[in-house]
């Protein structure tokens, strides 16, 4: 059995010494550990192995840190996710294939969409697909339905794999730090609708994609990972959109790997990624 | 003797045929040619060789195109440039070394700065260095002095190699499409002052640099080339600034090569780069 | 109806003029054209549109070029392909998803493998899957069976999407310039078996992938496209293999797009890619 | 005063705990520390600050590790280097500019060359330049002269900044793990002479550069860093050489930064780079 230990606490002298002492005394084998200190905070992530008393370990760690520290210890396991899509298959398809081949550190419990276009694809993989259309009802009602549907599932993360709807602040609040989005630009450039068209109009020479946690400000949540692709004057925005799919799926895929392996900390709207 | 032929004109059927016919009939050897058509315009760049009557060639080309077409034909030659700097040496130094080694398609006629910090470096290479301080006089007066100094030189381009002052609309107007700037972000992200600090605060995972022509809107001129570098949470903005120097000098250097080899067209605030 | 015109011929003065004249006189609209001249040869690729007499056009072109020139003119259409795999799903899966979403310029007619591991995945998409095991018979016999199976299909290209068997010179001869392979290193580094292990042992700081046409020398055929990924000392070769999947599928995917859109010429074991 | 502590030792349980305990008990402030464990070895690099007894610290560390461990503790300081060049100025020029601007963590004590072409450039910066021609004497004699010249200098590293001569095994032996070379290919591809020509002939779509420590097998020493650039069929090998200069100088520059900041360990012909 492997365990993940994640600590974020106010920095103090000797912290590595004190933590490693407690781990040593609990006879824990540290397979891999990472730490990072910024101006004020200390972040630690350890992949642990061994037979030990979890409560005793956490108590030991609590003893050496301020009461408002965050100490998480849990068994390493596959995450459960719900994937949100609209019409495009590339990000979803990548997750389905990796899921099928046991290369994704997550189980796709269901797919939710505002269209039923991707239903035939998802059902090939025996995964439930729920359509909540937005054409015949207003946004609030549709979100209520989605929220109600989510109650039926046990999940760790919601993955917006090109879900082209903006979630309400209420929705986001319900799943704080649990929603991951792929935005098709190198943020903070080209926030909002149709970033490829914006990129075309500005005449940039690179386009990009950004995976980030969703907060209540559009496209302004903590960035997990980003990547770019060179383009030139020959690209129409439709062609940017076409080649952009490759970075979108790769960036989302990489971000999810990092999150599912518990390598990401969120602090003050930024991420620490080990 | 080699010649550059640059044409931009309204697109029409058979244009390549007509142009290549005229070149053929004038017994011109086309070493390399590029063309591009967008929704409405046709752009052509040819590197030509041969003995021919320049006037006759241009007349022939004018005959097949609308009167408002742009047809430029000139001998390929090194450009003359004035470099503007403030305190940082990396972009300037790169140009000086390439100039010294005859690897730059330009002659550096002079360096202009608002500080004299880089004077010792420039004078090693026997290039005039003019300081126009902004501490003891107002911006307008300083610009007047700079403009007056420029009158003494014959030049093709002004290169802002990390010149940390904003030029007035009047100044920009005087040298339209002749001023090239390096901005230390992947525009349009992080316009304005201290982009590395902005990047740090936003928590991006890539930083970049953009070389562009200067127009009267800050950092909004036509982009020539851009590049990026991956970073992570460990970088302070000072460290971003440090590693950013590498992309800044490379991006400026590449943009200048393109401009000096007459490979860049400006059209509607965007560039076509062959 | 759109047409592709591909020409490769000995270079001569005025060729562009002569070709564009013939196209103009046949009332053809050139949507896009590219040309390239190396020391001796001229390559042309045009995407054409219009109502014209194909025979007359080709005759006109033949007239201005030496008899051993290659002139190909055909309707633009989706290619038919057979995909070869062994056990890994990432390249195949990417093609299946793109095929399903109509984003691949090809129809996957069948999948051939030496294992039946990927059969359940392929059959979800209603594509025939043929297993020709190599464990119970010798290599020659297995190849004979594969060749015999291929006779049932009408196809343009064979795509080796991580097919971990070496094809015999006889097999390669049968489908010259029709077999595309993805090799998991930046060739010519790490030819042969287990390039990730070789990369690990050499201690390189980048790994890569190469898509190339197959000739009778292992991993020495004409390269279509390549890409790389940075790594560091922390990566075991198993981890390189894992992250390498992303470049493998992207590089293969990009190479296939280029080939299927008729943008690739092969000349003297190298490619010209427009 | 800042100190660098570098440890490489056989891995054992509790090592981080024991080391951090000793550092804590010596009242040392750890500004930054990195560690890495491979199958058998443990590597540690710490940037330390504080008032402490160096001997006591090292003794404490020795006590907890096997006698054949490597424990290095020294004041952080600029390195002294001798730069070797032949005719090309780009790598050297980059170092001179960074040295001049105090952005290089090293002092250039002298430049050695087999030609005097770059003498005028180096002397601008008041750095001694020694020419040891190879045209009028044999290789052994020339090396003897170089070795004899080196005796006059106190230096940490020899930097081969495009020195186009192969050093003899004897020479390499004299300065084991002290010679850094830039090779103009992504090793292990294109070992030996004229890698750009080799790259051109193979028809690769990326070219690269590799900075490595020199051992007695040509281009086979431990790799420090590598980078690549995309190319296409239009590039002649002369043009590859031209654009390759950018990666060559950047890769060498980055590798030197890492070495000069004591971030590189060599182990079994590979590097660990923190």
mmCIF file with all atom_site columns, C-alpha atoms in Angstrom, chain B residues 120-196:
data_model
loop_
_atom_site.group_PDB
_atom_site.id
_atom_site.type_symbol
_atom_site.label_atom_id
_atom_site.label_alt_id
_atom_site.label_comp_id
_atom_site.label_asym_id
_atom_site.label_entity_id
_atom_site.label_seq_id
_atom_site.pdbx_PDB_ins_code
_atom_site.Cartn_x
_atom_site.Cartn_y
_atom_site.Cartn_z
_atom_site.occupancy
_atom_site.B_iso_or_equiv
_atom_site.pdbx_formal_charge
_atom_site.auth_seq_id
_atom_site.auth_comp_id
_atom_site.auth_asym_id
_atom_site.auth_atom_id
_atom_site.pdbx_PDB_model_num
ATOM 1  C CA . UNK B 1 120 ? 31.920 51.562 -22.437 1.00 0.00 ? 120 UNK B CA 1
ATOM 2  C CA . UNK B 1 121 ? 30.600 48.457 -24.160 1.00 0.00 ? 121 UNK B CA 1
ATOM 3  C CA . UNK B 1 122 ? 29.541 50.221 -27.347 1.00 0.00 ? 122 UNK B CA 1
ATOM 4  C CA . UNK B 1 123 ? 32.729 52.228 -27.642 1.00 0.00 ? 123 UNK B CA 1
ATOM 5  C CA . UNK B 1 124 ? 34.789 49.039 -27.663 1.00 0.00 ? 124 UNK B CA 1
ATOM 6  C CA . UNK B 1 125 ? 33.256 48.474 -31.073 1.00 0.00 ? 125 UNK B CA 1
ATOM 7  C CA . UNK B 1 126 ? 33.936 52.033 -32.317 1.00 0.00 ? 126 UNK B CA 1
ATOM 8  C CA . UNK B 1 127 ? 30.284 52.896 -32.635 1.00 0.00 ? 127 UNK B CA 1
ATOM 9  C CA . UNK B 1 128 ? 28.986 56.346 -31.580 1.00 0.00 ? 128 UNK B CA 1
ATOM 10 C CA . UNK B 1 129 ? 26.969 56.363 -28.356 1.00 0.00 ? 129 UNK B CA 1
ATOM 11 C CA . UNK B 1 130 ? 24.620 59.239 -27.556 1.00 0.00 ? 130 UNK B CA 1
ATOM 12 C CA . UNK B 1 131 ? 23.092 59.724 -24.126 1.00 0.00 ? 131 UNK B CA 1
ATOM 13 C CA . UNK B 1 132 ? 19.904 61.752 -23.745 1.00 0.00 ? 132 UNK B CA 1
ATOM 14 C CA . UNK B 1 133 ? 19.035 61.654 -20.092 1.00 0.00 ? 133 UNK B CA 1
ATOM 15 C CA . UNK B 1 134 ? 15.441 61.946 -18.963 1.00 0.00 ? 134 UNK B CA 1
ATOM 16 C CA . UNK B 1 135 ? 16.178 62.740 -15.362 1.00 0.00 ? 135 UNK B CA 1
ATOM 17 C CA . UNK B 1 136 ? 16.961 66.431 -15.775 1.00 0.00 ? 136 UNK B CA 1
ATOM 18 C CA . UNK B 1 137 ? 14.428 67.362 -18.428 1.00 0.00 ? 137 UNK B CA 1
ATOM 19 C CA . UNK B 1 138 ? 10.916 66.441 -19.436 1.00 0.00 ? 138 UNK B CA 1
ATOM 20 C CA . UNK B 1 139 ? 9.995  63.756 -21.904 1.00 0.00 ? 139 UNK B CA 1
ATOM 21 C CA . UNK B 1 140 ? 9.137  66.061 -24.776 1.00 0.00 ? 140 UNK B CA 1
ATOM 22 C CA . UNK B 1 141 ? 12.443 67.878 -24.631 1.00 0.00 ? 141 UNK B CA 1
ATOM 23 C CA . UNK B 1 142 ? 14.379 64.639 -24.509 1.00 0.00 ? 142 UNK B CA 1
ATOM 24 C CA . UNK B 1 143 ? 12.535 63.305 -27.552 1.00 0.00 ? 143 UNK B CA 1
ATOM 25 C CA . UNK B 1 144 ? 13.258 66.508 -29.425 1.00 0.00 ? 144 UNK B CA 1
ATOM 26 C CA . UNK B 1 145 ? 16.957 65.998 -28.745 1.00 0.00 ? 145 UNK B CA 1
ATOM 27 C CA . UNK B 1 146 ? 16.761 62.395 -29.906 1.00 0.00 ? 146 UNK B CA 1
ATOM 28 C CA . UNK B 1 147 ? 14.933 63.387 -33.098 1.00 0.00 ? 147 UNK B CA 1
ATOM 29 C CA . UNK B 1 148 ? 17.476 66.081 -33.769 1.00 0.00 ? 148 UNK B CA 1
ATOM 30 C CA . UNK B 1 149 ? 20.319 63.582 -33.275 1.00 0.00 ? 149 UNK B CA 1
ATOM 31 C CA . UNK B 1 150 ? 18.684 61.121 -35.668 1.00 0.00 ? 150 UNK B CA 1
ATOM 32 C CA . UNK B 1 151 ? 18.790 63.767 -38.390 1.00 0.00 ? 151 UNK B CA 1
ATOM 33 C CA . UNK B 1 152 ? 22.561 63.271 -38.532 1.00 0.00 ? 152 UNK B CA 1
ATOM 34 C CA . UNK B 1 153 ? 22.209 59.681 -39.596 1.00 0.00 ? 153 UNK B CA 1
ATOM 35 C CA . UNK B 1 154 ? 21.066 57.891 -42.648 1.00 0.00 ? 154 UNK B CA 1
ATOM 36 C CA . UNK B 1 155 ? 19.237 54.799 -41.450 1.00 0.00 ? 155 UNK B CA 1
ATOM 37 C CA . UNK B 1 156 ? 16.601 52.242 -42.414 1.00 0.00 ? 156 UNK B CA 1
ATOM 38 C CA . UNK B 1 157 ? 15.384 51.092 -39.019 1.00 0.00 ? 157 UNK B CA 1
ATOM 39 C CA . UNK B 1 158 ? 15.353 52.056 -35.354 1.00 0.00 ? 158 UNK B CA 1
ATOM 40 C CA . UNK B 1 159 ? 15.799 49.036 -33.107 1.00 0.00 ? 159 UNK B CA 1
ATOM 41 C CA . UNK B 1 160 ? 14.513 49.314 -29.537 1.00 0.00 ? 160 UNK B CA 1
ATOM 42 C CA . UNK B 1 161 ? 16.752 46.746 -27.868 1.00 0.00 ? 161 UNK B CA 1
ATOM 43 C CA . UNK B 1 162 ? 15.200 47.051 -24.415 1.00 0.00 ? 162 UNK B CA 1
ATOM 44 C CA . UNK B 1 163 ? 14.670 50.805 -24.506 1.00 0.00 ? 163 UNK B CA 1
ATOM 45 C CA . UNK B 1 164 ? 12.499 51.259 -21.445 1.00 0.00 ? 164 UNK B CA 1
ATOM 46 C CA . UNK B 1 165 ? 10.824 54.510 -22.489 1.00 0.00 ? 165 UNK B CA 1
ATOM 47 C CA . UNK B 1 166 ? 7.537  54.891 -24.316 1.00 0.00 ? 166 UNK B CA 1
ATOM 48 C CA . UNK B 1 167 ? 7.866  56.854 -27.530 1.00 0.00 ? 167 UNK B CA 1
ATOM 49 C CA . UNK B 1 168 ? 5.328  59.606 -28.178 1.00 0.00 ? 168 UNK B CA 1
ATOM 50 C CA . UNK B 1 169 ? 2.798  59.263 -31.017 1.00 0.00 ? 169 UNK B CA 1
ATOM 51 C CA . UNK B 1 170 ? 4.623  62.103 -32.770 1.00 0.00 ? 170 UNK B CA 1
ATOM 52 C CA . UNK B 1 171 ? 7.926  60.211 -32.675 1.00 0.00 ? 171 UNK B CA 1
ATOM 53 C CA . UNK B 1 172 ? 6.280  57.020 -33.888 1.00 0.00 ? 172 UNK B CA 1
ATOM 54 C CA . UNK B 1 173 ? 4.579  58.924 -36.715 1.00 0.00 ? 173 UNK B CA 1
ATOM 55 C CA . UNK B 1 174 ? 7.959  60.185 -37.930 1.00 0.00 ? 174 UNK B CA 1
ATOM 56 C CA . UNK B 1 175 ? 9.253  56.662 -38.443 1.00 0.00 ? 175 UNK B CA 1
ATOM 57 C CA . UNK B 1 176 ? 6.187  54.649 -39.255 1.00 0.00 ? 176 UNK B CA 1
ATOM 58 C CA . UNK B 1 177 ? 6.900  50.953 -39.914 1.00 0.00 ? 177 UNK B CA 1
ATOM 59 C CA . UNK B 1 178 ? 10.578 51.688 -39.232 1.00 0.00 ? 178 UNK B CA 1
ATOM 60 C CA . UNK B 1 179 ? 10.729 51.054 -35.459 1.00 0.00 ? 179 UNK B CA 1
ATOM 61 C CA . UNK B 1 180 ? 11.153 47.525 -34.125 1.00 0.00 ? 180 UNK B CA 1
ATOM 62 C CA . UNK B 1 181 ? 10.717 46.746 -30.456 1.00 0.00 ? 181 UNK B CA 1
ATOM 63 C CA . UNK B 1 182 ? 11.313 43.720 -28.247 1.00 0.00 ? 182 UNK B CA 1
ATOM 64 C CA . UNK B 1 183 ? 8.662  43.284 -25.560 1.00 0.00 ? 183 UNK B CA 1
ATOM 65 C CA . UNK B 1 184 ? 9.359  40.859 -22.731 1.00 0.00 ? 184 UNK B CA 1
ATOM 66 C CA . UNK B 1 185 ? 6.104  38.899 -22.819 1.00 0.00 ? 185 UNK B CA 1
ATOM 67 C CA . UNK B 1 186 ? 4.137  36.810 -25.295 1.00 0.00 ? 186 UNK B CA 1
ATOM 68 C CA . UNK B 1 187 ? 1.813  39.574 -26.381 1.00 0.00 ? 187 UNK B CA 1
ATOM 69 C CA . UNK B 1 188 ? -1.060 40.296 -26.012 1.00 0.00 ? 188 UNK B CA 1
ATOM 70 C CA . UNK B 1 189 ? -0.486 38.921 -22.503 1.00 0.00 ? 189 UNK B CA 1
ATOM 71 C CA . UNK B 1 190 ? 1.136  41.341 -20.070 1.00 0.00 ? 190 UNK B CA 1
ATOM 72 C CA . UNK B 1 191 ? 1.112  44.589 -21.957 1.00 0.00 ? 191 UNK B CA 1
ATOM 73 C CA . UNK B 1 192 ? 2.896  47.488 -20.277 1.00 0.00 ? 192 UNK B CA 1
ATOM 74 C CA . UNK B 1 193 ? 5.281  47.733 -17.371 1.00 0.00 ? 193 UNK B CA 1
ATOM 75 C CA . UNK B 1 194 ? 7.118  44.818 -15.779 1.00 0.00 ? 194 UNK B CA 1
ATOM 76 C CA . UNK B 1 195 ? 5.577  41.867 -17.603 1.00 0.00 ? 195 UNK B CA 1
ATOM 77 C CA . UNK B 1 196 ? 7.653  39.395 -15.592 1.00 0.00 ? 196 UNK B CA 1
#
